[in-house]
CSV table of C-alpha atoms in Angstrom, one decimal:
chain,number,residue,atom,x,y,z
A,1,UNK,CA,-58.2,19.1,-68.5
A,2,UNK,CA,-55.4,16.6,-68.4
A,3,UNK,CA,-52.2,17.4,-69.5
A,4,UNK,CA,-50.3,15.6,-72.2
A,5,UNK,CA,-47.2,14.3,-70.2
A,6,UNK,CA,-44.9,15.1,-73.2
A,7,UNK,CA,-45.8,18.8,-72.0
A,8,UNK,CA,-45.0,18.4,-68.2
A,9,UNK,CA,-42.1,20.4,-68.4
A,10,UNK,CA,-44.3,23.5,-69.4
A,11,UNK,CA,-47.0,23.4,-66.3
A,12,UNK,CA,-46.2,25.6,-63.7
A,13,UNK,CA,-45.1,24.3,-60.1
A,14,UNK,CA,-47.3,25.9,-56.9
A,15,UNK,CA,-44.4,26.6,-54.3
A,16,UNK,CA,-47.4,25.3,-51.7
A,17,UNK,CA,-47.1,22.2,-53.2
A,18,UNK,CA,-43.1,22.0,-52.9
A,19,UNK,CA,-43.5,22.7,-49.3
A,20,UNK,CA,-46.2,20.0,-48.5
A,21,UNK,CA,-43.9,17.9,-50.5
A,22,UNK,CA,-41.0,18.8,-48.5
A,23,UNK,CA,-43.4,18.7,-45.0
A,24,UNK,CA,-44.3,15.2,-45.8
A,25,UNK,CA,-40.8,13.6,-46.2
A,26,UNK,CA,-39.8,15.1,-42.7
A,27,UNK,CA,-42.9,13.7,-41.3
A,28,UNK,CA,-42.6,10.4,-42.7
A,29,UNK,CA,-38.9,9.8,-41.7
A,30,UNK,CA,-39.7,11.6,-38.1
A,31,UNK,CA,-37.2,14.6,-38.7
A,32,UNK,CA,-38.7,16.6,-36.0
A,33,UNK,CA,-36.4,18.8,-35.3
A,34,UNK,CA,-36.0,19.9,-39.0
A,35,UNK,CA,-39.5,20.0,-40.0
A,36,UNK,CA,-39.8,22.6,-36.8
A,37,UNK,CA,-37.0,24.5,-38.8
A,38,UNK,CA,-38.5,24.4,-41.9
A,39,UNK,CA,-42.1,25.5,-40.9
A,40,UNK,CA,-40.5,28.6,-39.1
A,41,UNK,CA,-38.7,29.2,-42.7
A,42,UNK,CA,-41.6,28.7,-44.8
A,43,UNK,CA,-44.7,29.8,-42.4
A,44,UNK,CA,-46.5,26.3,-42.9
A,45,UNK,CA,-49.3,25.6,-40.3
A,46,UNK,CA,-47.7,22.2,-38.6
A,47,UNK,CA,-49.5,19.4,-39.1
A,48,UNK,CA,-51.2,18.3,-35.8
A,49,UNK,CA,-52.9,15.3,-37.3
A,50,UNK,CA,-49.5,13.9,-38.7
A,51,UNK,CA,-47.9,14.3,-35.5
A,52,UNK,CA,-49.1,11.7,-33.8
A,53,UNK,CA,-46.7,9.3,-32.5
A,54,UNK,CA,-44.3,10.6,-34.1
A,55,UNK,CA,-41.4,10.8,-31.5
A,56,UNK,CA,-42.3,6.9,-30.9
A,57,UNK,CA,-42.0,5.6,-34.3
A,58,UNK,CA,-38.8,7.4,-34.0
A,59,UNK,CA,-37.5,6.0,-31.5
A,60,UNK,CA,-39.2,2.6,-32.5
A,61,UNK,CA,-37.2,3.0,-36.2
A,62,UNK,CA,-33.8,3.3,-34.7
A,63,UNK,CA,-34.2,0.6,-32.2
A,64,UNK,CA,-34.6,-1.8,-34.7
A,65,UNK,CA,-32.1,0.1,-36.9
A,66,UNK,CA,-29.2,-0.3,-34.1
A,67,UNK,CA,-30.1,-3.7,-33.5
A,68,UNK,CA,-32.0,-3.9,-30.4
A,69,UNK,CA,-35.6,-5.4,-31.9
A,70,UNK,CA,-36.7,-7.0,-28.7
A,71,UNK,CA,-37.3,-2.9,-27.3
A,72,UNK,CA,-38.3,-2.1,-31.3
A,73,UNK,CA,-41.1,-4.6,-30.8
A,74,UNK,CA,-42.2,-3.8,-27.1
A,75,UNK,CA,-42.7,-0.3,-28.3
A,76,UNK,CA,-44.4,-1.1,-31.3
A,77,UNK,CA,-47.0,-3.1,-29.5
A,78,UNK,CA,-47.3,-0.2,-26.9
A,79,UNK,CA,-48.3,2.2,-30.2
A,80,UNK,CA,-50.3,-0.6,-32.3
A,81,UNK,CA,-50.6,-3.4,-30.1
A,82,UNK,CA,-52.1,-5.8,-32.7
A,83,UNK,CA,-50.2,-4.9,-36.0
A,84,UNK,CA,-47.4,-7.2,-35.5
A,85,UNK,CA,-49.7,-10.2,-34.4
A,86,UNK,CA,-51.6,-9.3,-37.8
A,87,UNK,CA,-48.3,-9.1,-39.4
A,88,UNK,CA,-46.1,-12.2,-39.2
A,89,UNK,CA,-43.5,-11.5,-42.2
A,90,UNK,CA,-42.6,-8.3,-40.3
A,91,UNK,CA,-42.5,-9.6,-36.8
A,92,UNK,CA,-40.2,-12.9,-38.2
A,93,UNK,CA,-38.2,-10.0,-39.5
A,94,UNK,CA,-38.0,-8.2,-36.1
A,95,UNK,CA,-36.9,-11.4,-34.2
A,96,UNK,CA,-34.0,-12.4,-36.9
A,97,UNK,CA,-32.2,-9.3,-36.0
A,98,UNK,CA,-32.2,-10.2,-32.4
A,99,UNK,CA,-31.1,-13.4,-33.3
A,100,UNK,CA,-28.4,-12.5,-36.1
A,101,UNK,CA,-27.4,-9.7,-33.3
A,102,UNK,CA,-26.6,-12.6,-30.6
A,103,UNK,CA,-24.5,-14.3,-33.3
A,104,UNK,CA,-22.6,-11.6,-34.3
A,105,UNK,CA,-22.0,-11.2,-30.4
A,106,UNK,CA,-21.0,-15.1,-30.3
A,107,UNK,CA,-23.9,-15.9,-27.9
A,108,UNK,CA,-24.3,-18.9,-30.1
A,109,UNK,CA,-25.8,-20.8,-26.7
A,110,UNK,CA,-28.7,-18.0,-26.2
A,111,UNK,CA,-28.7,-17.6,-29.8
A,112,UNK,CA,-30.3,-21.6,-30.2
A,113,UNK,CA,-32.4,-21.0,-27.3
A,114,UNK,CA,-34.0,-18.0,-28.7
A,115,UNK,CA,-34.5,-19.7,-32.0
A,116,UNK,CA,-36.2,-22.9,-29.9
A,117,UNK,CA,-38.4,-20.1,-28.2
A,118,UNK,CA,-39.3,-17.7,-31.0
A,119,UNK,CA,-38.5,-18.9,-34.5
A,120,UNK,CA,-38.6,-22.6,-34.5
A,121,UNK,CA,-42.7,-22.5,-35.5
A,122,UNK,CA,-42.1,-20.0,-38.3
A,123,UNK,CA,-40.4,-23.3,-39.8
A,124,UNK,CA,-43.8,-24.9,-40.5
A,125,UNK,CA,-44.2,-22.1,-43.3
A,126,UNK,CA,-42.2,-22.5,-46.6
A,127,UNK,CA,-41.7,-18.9,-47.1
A,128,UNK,CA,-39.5,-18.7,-44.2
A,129,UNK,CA,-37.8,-22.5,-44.5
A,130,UNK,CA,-34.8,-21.1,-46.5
A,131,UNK,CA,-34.5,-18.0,-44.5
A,132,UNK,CA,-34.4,-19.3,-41.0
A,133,UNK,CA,-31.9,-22.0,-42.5
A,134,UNK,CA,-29.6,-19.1,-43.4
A,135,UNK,CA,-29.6,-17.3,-39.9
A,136,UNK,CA,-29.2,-21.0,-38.8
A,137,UNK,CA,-26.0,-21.6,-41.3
A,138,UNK,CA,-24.4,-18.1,-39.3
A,139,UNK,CA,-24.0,-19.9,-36.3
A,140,UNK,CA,-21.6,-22.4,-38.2
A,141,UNK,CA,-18.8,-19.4,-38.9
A,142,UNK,CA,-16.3,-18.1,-36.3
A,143,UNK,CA,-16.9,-14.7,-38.1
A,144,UNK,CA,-20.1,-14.5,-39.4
A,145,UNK,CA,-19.5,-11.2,-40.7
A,146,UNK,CA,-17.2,-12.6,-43.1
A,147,UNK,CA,-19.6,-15.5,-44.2
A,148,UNK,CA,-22.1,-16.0,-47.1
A,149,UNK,CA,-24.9,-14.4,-45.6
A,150,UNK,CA,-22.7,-11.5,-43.6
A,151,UNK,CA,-25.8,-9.3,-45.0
A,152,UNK,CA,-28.0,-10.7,-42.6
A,153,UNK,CA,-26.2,-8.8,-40.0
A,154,UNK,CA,-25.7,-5.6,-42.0
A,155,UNK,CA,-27.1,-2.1,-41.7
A,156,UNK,CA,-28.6,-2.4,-45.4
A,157,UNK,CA,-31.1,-5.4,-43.7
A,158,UNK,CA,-31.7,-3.6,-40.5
A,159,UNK,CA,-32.9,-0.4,-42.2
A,160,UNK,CA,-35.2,-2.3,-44.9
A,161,UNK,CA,-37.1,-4.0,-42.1
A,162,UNK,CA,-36.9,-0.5,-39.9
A,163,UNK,CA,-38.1,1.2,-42.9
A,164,UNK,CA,-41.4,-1.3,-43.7
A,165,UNK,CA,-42.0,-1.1,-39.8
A,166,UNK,CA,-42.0,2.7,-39.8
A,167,UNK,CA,-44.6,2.0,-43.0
A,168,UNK,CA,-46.4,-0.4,-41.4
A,169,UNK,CA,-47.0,1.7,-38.0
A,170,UNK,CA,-48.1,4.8,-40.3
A,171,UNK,CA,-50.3,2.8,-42.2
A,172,UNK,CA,-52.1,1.2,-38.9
A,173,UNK,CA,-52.6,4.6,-37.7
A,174,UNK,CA,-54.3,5.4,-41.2
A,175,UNK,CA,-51.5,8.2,-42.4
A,176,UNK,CA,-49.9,7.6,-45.5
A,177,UNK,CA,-46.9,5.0,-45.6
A,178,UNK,CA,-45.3,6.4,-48.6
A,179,UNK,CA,-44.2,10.1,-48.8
A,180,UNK,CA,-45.5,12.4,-51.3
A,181,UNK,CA,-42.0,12.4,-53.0
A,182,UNK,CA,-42.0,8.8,-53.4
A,183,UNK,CA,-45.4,8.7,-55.1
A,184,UNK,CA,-44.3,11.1,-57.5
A,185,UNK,CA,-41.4,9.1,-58.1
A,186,UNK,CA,-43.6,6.7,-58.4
A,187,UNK,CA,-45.8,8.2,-61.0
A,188,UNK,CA,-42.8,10.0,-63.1
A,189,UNK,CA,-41.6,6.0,-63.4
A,190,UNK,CA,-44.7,4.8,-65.1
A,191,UNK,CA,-45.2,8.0,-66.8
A,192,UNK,CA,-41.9,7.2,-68.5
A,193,UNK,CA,-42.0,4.0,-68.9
A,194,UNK,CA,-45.5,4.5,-71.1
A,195,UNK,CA,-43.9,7.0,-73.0
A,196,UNK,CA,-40.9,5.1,-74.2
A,197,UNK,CA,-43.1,2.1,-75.0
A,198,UNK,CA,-45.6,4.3,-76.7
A,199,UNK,CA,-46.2,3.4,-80.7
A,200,UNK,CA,-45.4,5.7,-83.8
A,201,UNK,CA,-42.7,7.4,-81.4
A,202,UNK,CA,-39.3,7.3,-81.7
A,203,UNK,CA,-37.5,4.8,-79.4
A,204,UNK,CA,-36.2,5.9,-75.7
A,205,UNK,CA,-33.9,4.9,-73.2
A,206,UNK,CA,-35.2,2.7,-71.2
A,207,UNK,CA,-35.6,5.2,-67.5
A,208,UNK,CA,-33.7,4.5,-65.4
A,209,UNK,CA,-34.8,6.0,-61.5
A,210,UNK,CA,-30.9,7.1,-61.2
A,211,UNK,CA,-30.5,9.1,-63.9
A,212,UNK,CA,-33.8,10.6,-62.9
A,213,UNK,CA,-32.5,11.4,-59.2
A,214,UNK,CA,-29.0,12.8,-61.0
A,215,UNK,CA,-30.7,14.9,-63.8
């Protein structure tokens, strides 16, 4: 029988379940060498069939994260050859920090000719007009760190694009792209949310995902 979720805090929590929570994470973000550590702590059977490729997409997620894309996407068509010819957004992605990495260098010359070889036909598509015109407007700044768009060249935008390419290999090899943890985030959001829209019941703050992780 379902449980009322106003009662949540009175269902009991399997410690199995903690674990696989736990396991899953580690997986996800290819912490091999601390999922090995914490299947010896917990006696877990390791999961062979989430293993796969895992040291890759590792070494695929901090390419891209450290900047170098171009060896970020000649792995990534090594492990799923097609999934960046099938996703455009997230190769256009890939190439822009190759490009913004040249201009942060002050390659501005190889810079132009890699937009003229790579990027220039991702124009013809609106969605990416106003983009490539501000990787373009970076090449205008004698420190484009210190220009309008210095987060083009920031960690924060390498790891997003890192992230959704470590999602986006786990979901062409037909694992889950979202940990367990996030989908319970996930769930305890909309759970929330219902409740503090729900009628006849006194009024609550509005959740904030935050004060969840801090409670």
């Amino acid at each position: 029988m379902d449980v009322d979720p106003r009662h949540y805090d009175l269902v009991g929590i399997n410690e199995n379940d903690i674990h696989n929570v736990v396991l899953s994470y580690l997986v996800h973000n290819c912490f091999n060498e601390t999922m090995e550590s914490f299947i010896a702590c917990t006696g877990m059977k390791q999961p062979d069939d989430h293993l796969e490729g895992m040291e890759k997409r590792k070494r695929i997620f901090n390419f891209a994260l450290d900047g170098n894309a171009l060896k970020a996407i000649e792995l990534t068509n090594q492990l799923a050859h097609d999934l960046l010819e099938k996703n455009e957004e997230l190769y256009f992605d890939l190439l822009s920090i190759h490009f913004g990495e040249l201009v942060r260098s002050r390659k501005c010359s190889e810079a132009l000719e890699f937009a003229q070889a790579k990027l220039t036909h991702f124009g013809k598509v609106q969605k990416y007009v106003e983009k490539l015109e501000d990787f373009m407007a970076l090449l205008a700044y004698e420190e484009p760190d210190k220009s309008p768009m210095f987060h083009l060249l920031g960690l924060e935008y390498r790891q997003k694009i890192a992230e959704s390419l470590n999602r986006a290999i786990l979901e062409h090899m037909n694992l889950p792209s979202y940990t367990a943890m996030e989908r319970l985030i996930q769930q305890t959001t909309v759970v929330r949310q219902c409740l503090s829209q729900e009628p006849g019941k006194d009024t609550h703050a509005p959740f904030s995902l935050k004060d969840f992780l801090e409670s």
